[in-house]
């Protein structure tokens, strides 16, 4: 971010004065592993000039206050903070149905198996998502997107995965794409692998239609193993699609080391993450995505290894994991708070986790 002492440009529409700007820019002294760095890459007593909806000037507030241009809307925000638009980098936002009753069932001692046998669990969401037509799926998902946008989210990742057949997976990804187009928000569409054999057949079809920006998987004793996920990653890599992974949530099965091998975008959850995998993530610049909503809902007791991630300088992101079962959350600000209170992130790390690192 370039801060200037040059005069204001002509034909501004708006001026924001007396702002504190969290730039997270090294040009402004941001060095996350240096205790003496300029926190947030902060620029204080700053002003922002806007023309045609775009930031065209950032400088000293004293210069801005001398503006004599006619028809410029000047807003004094009295020392409040200005940040980049927030990014929710891990969501399952497009789905139909409601599983809130499962929360009470878990509190009353029901296991995942008990819930599934009673007609709940992920297969309940699969059925509801399959049954909903595209318009209804859009309407239900739109409400969740609007809630996130109301808190400043301007970019979001949305996964498929509740279809388990090609038609429904494609429907989910089309809805995700349309939400982005209709609301002017950046939507990254992720194909979440389900049936391994079919994934390798379906992925080229969906990619050709412009519906896949990344490929995700879930490695766990109750899901897929390293060999299966490797096949998915090989298929994605051959198509030039980046990969990411749900890993080390319940057990350490080597998922983070695998995604690092493929120079993946991120490894997500990570409660059981070990130091060897963290070292590999650091080398591959794979981001550690923390999901405190799922941790809280499942009443987990094992916290992701934050100190080791800091030690090895692995970038940490924070996300809602918005989904109907384990994290029915549409507040990224709440997740920032939980990342601090449950995982001991600093407020600076939490904000970086929904901007710079996402």
Short mmCIF file of C-alpha atoms in Angstrom, two decimals, residues 122-250:
data_model
loop_
_atom_site.label_atom_id
_atom_site.label_comp_id
_atom_site.label_asym_id
_atom_site.label_seq_id
_atom_site.Cartn_x
_atom_site.Cartn_y
_atom_site.Cartn_z
CA UNK A 122 -24.82 -35.31 6.43
CA UNK A 123 -27.13 -37.62 4.47
CA UNK A 124 -30.03 -35.50 5.66
CA UNK A 125 -28.38 -32.48 4.04
CA UNK A 126 -27.65 -34.49 0.91
CA UNK A 127 -31.34 -35.40 0.58
CA UNK A 128 -32.54 -31.83 1.17
CA UNK A 129 -29.99 -30.41 -1.26
CA UNK A 130 -30.88 -32.94 -3.93
CA UNK A 131 -34.60 -32.34 -3.48
CA UNK A 132 -34.37 -28.53 -3.68
CA UNK A 133 -34.60 -27.06 -7.16
CA UNK A 134 -31.96 -24.53 -8.17
CA UNK A 135 -34.10 -21.49 -7.32
CA UNK A 136 -34.91 -22.80 -3.84
CA UNK A 137 -31.28 -23.72 -3.19
CA UNK A 138 -30.31 -20.20 -4.24
CA UNK A 139 -32.89 -18.60 -1.93
CA UNK A 140 -31.77 -20.55 1.11
CA UNK A 141 -28.08 -19.92 0.44
CA UNK A 142 -28.62 -16.24 -0.36
CA UNK A 143 -29.73 -15.54 3.22
CA UNK A 144 -26.46 -16.89 4.58
CA UNK A 145 -24.40 -14.91 2.09
CA UNK A 146 -26.20 -11.67 2.96
CA UNK A 147 -25.53 -12.24 6.67
CA UNK A 148 -21.80 -12.60 6.00
CA UNK A 149 -21.73 -9.59 3.68
CA UNK A 150 -23.40 -7.46 6.36
CA UNK A 151 -20.24 -7.88 8.46
CA UNK A 152 -17.88 -6.77 5.69
CA UNK A 153 -17.19 -10.01 3.83
CA UNK A 154 -16.30 -9.18 0.22
CA UNK A 155 -14.77 -12.50 -0.84
CA UNK A 156 -15.87 -16.02 -0.02
CA UNK A 157 -15.02 -19.61 -0.84
CA UNK A 158 -17.99 -21.96 -1.32
CA UNK A 159 -17.68 -25.74 -1.56
CA UNK A 160 -19.89 -28.32 -3.15
CA UNK A 161 -20.01 -31.83 -1.67
CA UNK A 162 -23.61 -32.31 -0.56
CA UNK A 163 -24.70 -33.73 -3.90
CA UNK A 164 -22.87 -37.04 -4.15
CA UNK A 165 -24.03 -37.12 -7.76
CA UNK A 166 -22.91 -35.06 -10.72
CA UNK A 167 -26.20 -33.22 -11.27
CA UNK A 168 -26.43 -31.93 -7.69
CA UNK A 169 -22.74 -31.06 -7.43
CA UNK A 170 -23.08 -29.02 -10.61
CA UNK A 171 -26.26 -27.39 -9.28
CA UNK A 172 -24.46 -26.34 -6.09
CA UNK A 173 -21.54 -24.86 -8.00
CA UNK A 174 -23.87 -22.99 -10.37
CA UNK A 175 -25.66 -21.47 -7.38
CA UNK A 176 -22.33 -20.42 -5.87
CA UNK A 177 -21.31 -18.79 -9.14
CA UNK A 178 -24.64 -16.98 -9.51
CA UNK A 179 -24.47 -15.62 -5.95
CA UNK A 180 -21.16 -14.00 -6.78
CA UNK A 181 -22.47 -12.53 -10.01
CA UNK A 182 -25.67 -11.20 -8.46
CA UNK A 183 -24.07 -9.64 -5.38
CA UNK A 184 -20.82 -8.38 -6.87
CA UNK A 185 -18.80 -10.41 -4.40
CA UNK A 186 -15.79 -12.56 -5.22
CA UNK A 187 -16.79 -16.23 -4.97
CA UNK A 188 -14.20 -18.98 -5.30
CA UNK A 189 -15.89 -22.28 -6.14
CA UNK A 190 -14.38 -25.43 -4.65
CA UNK A 191 -15.32 -28.93 -5.71
CA UNK A 192 -15.31 -31.04 -2.53
CA UNK A 193 -14.53 -34.63 -3.45
CA UNK A 194 -16.99 -37.29 -2.39
CA UNK A 195 -16.98 -40.58 -4.30
CA UNK A 196 -13.32 -40.99 -5.23
CA UNK A 197 -13.91 -43.07 -8.37
CA UNK A 198 -16.47 -40.61 -9.69
CA UNK A 199 -14.51 -37.49 -8.75
CA UNK A 200 -11.85 -38.23 -11.31
CA UNK A 201 -14.58 -38.59 -13.96
CA UNK A 202 -16.67 -35.59 -12.93
CA UNK A 203 -13.90 -33.08 -12.27
CA UNK A 204 -12.95 -32.47 -15.93
CA UNK A 205 -16.64 -32.00 -16.79
CA UNK A 206 -17.21 -29.39 -14.07
CA UNK A 207 -13.90 -27.68 -14.76
CA UNK A 208 -14.69 -27.34 -18.46
CA UNK A 209 -17.90 -25.52 -17.50
CA UNK A 210 -15.94 -22.97 -15.45
CA UNK A 211 -17.36 -24.16 -12.13
CA UNK A 212 -14.19 -25.21 -10.29
CA UNK A 213 -11.51 -22.90 -8.90
CA UNK A 214 -10.05 -25.44 -6.45
CA UNK A 215 -10.46 -29.04 -5.32
CA UNK A 216 -10.89 -30.11 -1.70
CA UNK A 217 -11.04 -33.44 0.10
CA UNK A 218 -11.55 -34.86 3.58
CA UNK A 219 -8.93 -37.19 4.98
CA UNK A 220 -9.95 -39.00 8.15
CA UNK A 221 -10.62 -42.49 9.46
CA UNK A 222 -14.33 -41.92 8.79
CA UNK A 223 -13.67 -40.44 5.33
CA UNK A 224 -10.85 -40.99 2.81
CA UNK A 225 -7.25 -42.17 3.10
CA UNK A 226 -3.99 -40.88 1.65
CA UNK A 227 -4.09 -43.14 -1.39
CA UNK A 228 -7.60 -42.06 -2.32
CA UNK A 229 -6.93 -38.34 -1.86
CA UNK A 230 -3.71 -38.68 -3.86
CA UNK A 231 -5.74 -39.85 -6.87
CA UNK A 232 -7.99 -36.80 -6.55
CA UNK A 233 -5.03 -34.44 -6.24
CA UNK A 234 -3.32 -36.03 -9.26
CA UNK A 235 -6.45 -35.48 -11.33
CA UNK A 236 -6.76 -31.86 -10.17
CA UNK A 237 -3.08 -31.14 -10.77
CA UNK A 238 -3.26 -32.53 -14.30
CA UNK A 239 -6.04 -30.02 -14.98
CA UNK A 240 -4.08 -27.16 -13.40
CA UNK A 241 -6.50 -26.83 -10.48
CA UNK A 242 -5.08 -25.97 -7.02
CA UNK A 243 -5.89 -28.23 -4.08
CA UNK A 244 -6.73 -27.92 -0.39
CA UNK A 245 -7.72 -30.41 2.31
CA UNK A 246 -9.78 -30.99 5.46
CA UNK A 247 -7.15 -32.68 7.60
CA UNK A 248 -6.00 -33.54 11.11
CA UNK A 249 -9.34 -32.67 12.68
CA UNK A 250 -9.91 -35.91 14.58
#
